[in-house]
Amino acid sequence: MKKLFVLLLLCLVPYFVVAQYWYKIDAMRIEESDGTKSEWKKCNYSAFIDENRNVKIFFPDETQIYRAYDDDYLHKVSPEGDVSISWKVLTGAGDRCVIYYMHDKYVSFIYLGIRFSDLKVWFNIIPND
């Protein structure tokens, strides 16, 4: 009976463990379409990326939701070992944009970027434990 219980428990574990990632956003900046960049501004927000690459960003007065609408994504590794992953998403209002997830080969920084038609918003993110 004990072995049956352990086997049942091991079979059910995958249903409770899913790939969901929480991040702390500690800084953000805006990049205009002409290349002008603002300074990094300190902040204290949260972000969530689920197993389907849907992204939620929690600001004090609103939550922005970006839903992946395409299974394709672009994964690049630079000669220096820096990694960039990008995928297409829809905003809550139905606008199309692109999400970027980037880090260096040592993972000393992680950036989450959102490219809209007229600007990019960059977030410095730190994984939550």
XYZ file of N, CA and C in Angstrom:
387
model
N 0.824 -1.195 0.000
C 0.000 0.000 0.000
C 0.868 1.258 0.000
N 1.937 1.226 0.779
C 2.840 2.378 0.865
C 3.486 2.655 -0.488
N 3.894 1.593 -1.196
C 4.513 1.751 -2.515
C 3.518 2.309 -3.524
N 2.273 1.907 -3.425
C 1.239 2.412 -4.322
C 1.015 3.906 -4.091
N 0.999 4.321 -2.835
C 0.833 5.734 -2.500
C 1.992 6.569 -3.057
N 3.231 6.103 -2.900
C 4.406 6.812 -3.408
C 4.349 6.902 -4.925
N 3.968 5.830 -5.595
C 3.852 5.824 -7.049
C 2.791 6.821 -7.512
N 1.654 6.834 -6.835
C 0.587 7.776 -7.161
C 1.061 9.219 -6.968
N 1.758 9.462 -5.880
C 2.276 10.795 -5.610
C 3.251 11.237 -6.689
N 4.149 10.356 -7.106
C 5.115 10.685 -8.157
C 4.433 10.947 -9.494
N 3.337 10.280 -9.754
C 2.599 10.507 -10.998
C 1.887 11.856 -11.000
N 1.499 12.341 -9.838
C 0.764 13.603 -9.739
C 1.660 14.835 -9.638
N 2.916 14.672 -9.296
C 3.820 15.817 -9.122
C 3.883 16.716 -10.355
N 3.977 16.193 -11.584
C 4.046 17.087 -12.745
C 2.840 18.008 -12.893
N 1.690 17.612 -12.349
C 0.511 18.470 -12.455
C 0.576 19.678 -11.533
N 1.409 19.599 -10.518
C 1.526 20.704 -9.575
C 2.735 21.590 -9.851
N 3.650 21.123 -10.666
C 4.856 21.879 -10.977
C 4.750 22.379 -12.416
N 4.680 23.677 -12.586
C 4.606 24.257 -13.923
C 5.660 25.343 -14.038
N 6.033 25.652 -15.259
C 7.065 26.656 -15.493
C 6.445 28.051 -15.412
N 6.571 28.672 -14.279
C 6.101 30.027 -14.065
C 7.222 30.789 -13.376
N 7.497 31.977 -13.878
C 8.642 32.716 -13.376
C 8.221 34.106 -12.928
N 8.544 34.434 -11.680
C 8.289 35.743 -11.111
C 9.597 36.522 -11.070
N 9.504 37.813 -11.362
C 10.671 38.693 -11.362
C 10.350 39.978 -10.616
N 11.371 40.547 -10.035
C 11.283 41.882 -9.458
C 11.846 42.835 -10.504
N 11.133 43.909 -10.781
C 11.627 44.952 -11.682
C 12.204 46.048 -10.805
N 13.518 46.291 -10.939
C 14.123 47.311 -10.069
C 14.495 48.591 -10.803
N 14.403 48.588 -12.146
C 14.689 49.808 -12.912
C 14.038 49.692 -14.292
N 13.742 50.845 -14.887
C 13.163 50.855 -16.229
C 13.621 52.103 -16.978
N 13.566 52.008 -18.303
C 13.851 53.177 -19.137
C 13.072 53.069 -20.431
N 12.942 54.195 -21.111
C 12.199 54.266 -22.371
C 13.165 54.653 -23.478
N 13.007 53.992 -24.620
C 13.808 54.290 -25.806
C 12.850 54.712 -26.918
N 13.008 55.950 -27.370
C 12.148 56.480 -28.436
C 12.542 55.870 -29.781
N 11.667 56.016 -30.782
C 11.930 55.447 -32.102
C 13.129 56.100 -32.794
N 13.491 57.331 -32.384
C 14.657 57.997 -32.973
C 15.966 57.600 -32.288
N 15.900 56.684 -31.319
C 17.097 56.219 -30.621
C 17.375 56.925 -29.309
N 16.625 57.973 -28.991
C 16.790 58.693 -27.731
C 16.399 57.782 -26.571
N 17.268 57.709 -25.561
C 17.019 56.849 -24.408
C 16.955 57.682 -23.148
N 15.992 57.365 -22.295
C 15.930 58.018 -20.991
C 16.941 57.354 -20.068
N 17.192 57.980 -18.941
C 18.042 57.369 -17.920
C 17.265 56.240 -17.252
N 17.987 55.283 -16.692
C 17.336 54.230 -15.926
C 16.717 54.856 -14.680
N 15.457 54.545 -14.422
C 14.765 55.037 -13.234
C 14.513 53.863 -12.296
N 14.862 54.053 -11.039
C 14.620 53.013 -10.035
C 13.112 52.827 -9.850
N 12.706 51.598 -9.624
C 11.303 51.301 -9.381
C 11.202 50.002 -8.586
N 10.000 49.643 -8.235
C 9.781 48.415 -7.476
C 8.473 47.790 -7.956
N 8.513 47.115 -9.105
C 7.357 46.459 -9.688
C 7.629 44.960 -9.756
N 6.629 44.222 -10.191
C 6.769 42.781 -10.368
C 6.386 42.403 -11.788
N 6.971 41.305 -12.268
C 6.633 40.764 -13.587
C 6.494 39.257 -13.467
N 5.690 38.704 -14.334
C 5.417 37.277 -14.336
C 5.433 36.785 -15.778
N 6.161 35.712 -16.045
C 6.188 35.090 -17.369
C 5.777 33.631 -17.176
N 4.726 33.204 -17.895
C 4.284 31.826 -17.725
C 4.895 30.906 -18.780
N 4.532 29.635 -18.725
C 5.130 28.635 -19.607
C 4.776 28.847 -21.074
N 3.746 29.638 -21.363
C 3.348 29.933 -22.741
C 3.903 31.263 -23.238
N 4.818 31.870 -22.471
C 5.462 33.139 -22.779
C 4.505 34.330 -22.684
N 3.404 34.172 -21.944
C 2.544 35.310 -21.642
C 3.206 36.095 -20.522
N 3.116 37.413 -20.598
C 3.804 38.279 -19.640
C 2.783 39.183 -18.951
N 2.913 39.310 -17.634
C 2.128 40.274 -16.866
C 3.102 41.163 -16.119
N 2.858 42.462 -16.186
C 3.668 43.426 -15.445
C 2.740 44.148 -14.482
N 3.095 44.106 -13.209
C 2.254 44.645 -12.151
C 2.791 46.005 -11.712
N 2.092 47.062 -12.133
C 2.380 48.418 -11.697
C 1.451 48.741 -10.529
N 1.735 49.801 -9.771
C 0.871 50.106 -8.618
C -0.594 50.349 -8.991
N -0.849 50.963 -10.142
C -2.223 51.311 -10.492
C -2.829 50.473 -11.617
N -2.064 49.569 -12.198
C -2.598 48.722 -13.257
C -1.714 47.493 -13.473
N -2.293 46.507 -14.133
C -1.552 45.325 -14.555
C -1.608 45.268 -16.067
N -0.438 45.228 -16.700
C -0.380 45.117 -18.154
C -0.186 43.652 -18.521
N -0.985 43.183 -19.471
C -0.942 41.785 -19.891
C -0.542 41.718 -21.363
N 0.416 40.857 -21.658
C 0.894 40.637 -23.017
C 0.774 39.145 -23.304
N -0.078 38.790 -24.263
C -0.335 37.382 -24.578
C 0.378 36.979 -25.856
N 1.177 35.918 -25.772
C 1.857 35.387 -26.946
C 0.807 34.853 -27.915
N 0.892 35.261 -29.181
C -0.099 34.802 -30.152
C 0.513 33.915 -31.227
N 1.770 33.631 -31.113
C 2.454 32.830 -32.110
C 3.380 31.866 -31.379
N 3.443 30.640 -31.836
C 4.320 29.659 -31.187
C 5.788 29.892 -31.523
N 6.052 30.651 -32.581
C 7.434 30.906 -32.981
C 8.088 31.937 -32.071
N 9.373 31.772 -31.872
C 10.168 32.755 -31.154
C 11.564 32.726 -31.754
N 12.301 33.787 -31.554
C 13.652 33.906 -32.082
C 14.634 33.814 -30.930
N 15.572 32.886 -31.010
C 16.577 32.667 -29.973
C 17.948 32.929 -30.587
N 18.654 33.924 -30.056
C 19.979 34.282 -30.573
C 21.011 34.211 -29.462
N 22.208 33.744 -29.829
C 23.350 33.776 -28.921
C 24.467 34.507 -29.658
N 24.947 35.605 -29.083
C 26.008 36.392 -29.725
C 27.348 35.677 -29.582
N 28.352 36.085 -30.357
C 29.692 35.496 -30.210
C 30.261 35.655 -28.795
N 29.810 36.697 -28.064
C 30.268 36.914 -26.688
C 29.519 36.029 -25.695
N 28.468 35.339 -26.141
C 27.709 34.463 -25.260
C 26.449 35.088 -24.692
N 26.121 36.319 -25.130
C 24.897 36.954 -24.658
C 23.690 36.299 -25.341
N 22.595 36.156 -24.614
C 21.416 35.453 -25.102
C 20.257 36.433 -25.257
N 19.516 36.291 -26.352
C 18.338 37.105 -26.604
C 17.235 36.204 -27.142
N 16.058 36.318 -26.548
C 14.883 35.587 -27.010
C 13.792 36.622 -27.246
N 13.125 36.537 -28.373
C 12.033 37.470 -28.650
C 10.834 36.711 -29.205
N 9.641 37.241 -28.922
C 8.425 36.633 -29.424
C 7.343 37.690 -29.565
N 6.347 37.393 -30.401
C 5.260 38.320 -30.699
C 4.145 38.164 -29.675
N 3.603 39.321 -29.249
C 2.522 39.323 -28.264
C 1.452 40.338 -28.653
N 0.301 40.187 -28.017
C -0.789 41.153 -28.124
C -0.965 41.821 -26.763
N -1.170 43.129 -26.766
C -1.460 43.839 -25.519
C -2.908 43.567 -25.122
N -3.292 44.009 -23.951
C -4.677 43.877 -23.514
C -5.649 44.590 -24.440
N -5.179 45.643 -25.113
C -6.013 46.394 -26.059
C -6.006 45.779 -27.457
N -5.216 44.718 -27.655
C -5.175 44.049 -28.957
C -4.091 44.542 -29.897
N -3.210 45.427 -29.421
C -2.110 45.910 -30.260
C -0.993 44.867 -30.299
N -0.324 44.780 -31.440
C 0.799 43.851 -31.587
C 2.094 44.517 -31.153
N 2.925 43.750 -30.460
C 4.250 44.226 -30.083
C 5.163 43.014 -29.912
N 6.421 43.274 -29.603
C 7.407 42.205 -29.467
C 8.031 42.288 -28.086
N 8.173 41.136 -27.433
C 8.828 41.043 -26.135
C 10.249 40.534 -26.354
N 11.195 41.132 -25.637
C 12.592 40.690 -25.650
C 12.987 40.269 -24.236
N 13.656 39.146 -24.141
C 14.206 38.657 -22.876
C 15.694 38.463 -23.134
N 16.549 39.223 -22.461
C 17.980 39.213 -22.767
C 18.802 39.097 -21.493
N 19.932 38.373 -21.603
C 20.899 38.342 -20.499
C 22.285 38.044 -21.052
N 23.301 38.393 -20.264
C 24.668 38.091 -20.685
C 24.996 36.643 -20.328
N 26.137 36.158 -20.804
C 26.447 34.740 -20.591
C 26.683 34.402 -19.127
N 26.968 35.387 -18.307
C 27.166 35.150 -16.876
C 25.887 35.405 -16.079
N 24.824 35.828 -16.753
C 23.547 36.196 -16.155
C 23.748 37.204 -15.021
N 24.591 38.188 -15.286
C 24.768 39.265 -14.313
C 23.694 40.334 -14.491
N 22.996 40.307 -15.617
C 21.838 41.173 -15.808
C 20.808 40.436 -16.650
N 19.550 40.794 -16.462
C 18.469 40.288 -17.294
C 17.591 41.484 -17.642
N 17.319 41.654 -18.927
C 16.437 42.724 -19.385
C 15.186 42.128 -19.998
N 14.070 42.769 -19.723
C 12.816 42.453 -20.376
C 12.433 43.699 -21.145
N 12.265 43.574 -22.449
C 11.930 44.723 -23.281
C 10.620 44.513 -24.002
N 9.913 45.615 -24.226
C 8.676 45.575 -24.998
C 8.810 46.599 -26.111
N 8.759 46.117 -27.360
C 8.856 47.026 -28.510
C 7.470 47.274 -29.078
N 7.041 48.524 -28.942
C 5.801 48.976 -29.555
C 6.153 49.590 -30.904
N 5.175 50.079 -31.635
C 5.449 50.653 -32.958
C 6.281 51.931 -32.862
N 6.156 52.695 -31.773
C 6.835 53.986 -31.687
C 7.877 54.097 -30.571
N 8.004 53.075 -29.731
C 8.997 53.132 -28.652
C 9.258 51.753 -28.078
N 10.316 51.684 -27.262
C 10.643 50.462 -26.520
C 10.701 50.806 -25.041
N 10.212 49.898 -24.232
C 10.306 50.043 -22.784
C 11.182 48.903 -22.287
N 12.216 49.240 -21.528
C 13.160 48.244 -21.012
C 13.041 48.156 -19.504
N 13.063 46.933 -18.990
C 13.017 46.688 -17.558
C 14.231 45.880 -17.163
N 14.886 46.256 -16.078
C 15.934 45.428 -15.476
C 15.219 44.527 -14.479
N 15.316 43.211 -14.698
C 14.569 42.285 -13.863
C 15.496 41.347 -13.094
N 15.019 40.926 -11.925
C 15.755 40.025 -11.052
C 14.818 38.867 -10.704
N 15.240 37.607 -10.921
C 14.359 36.484 -10.596
C 14.045 36.435 -9.101
N 12.763 36.145 -8.788
C 12.379 35.913 -7.396
C 12.683 34.475 -7.045
N 13.034 34.254 -5.814
C 13.309 32.880 -5.371
C 12.045 32.150 -5.018
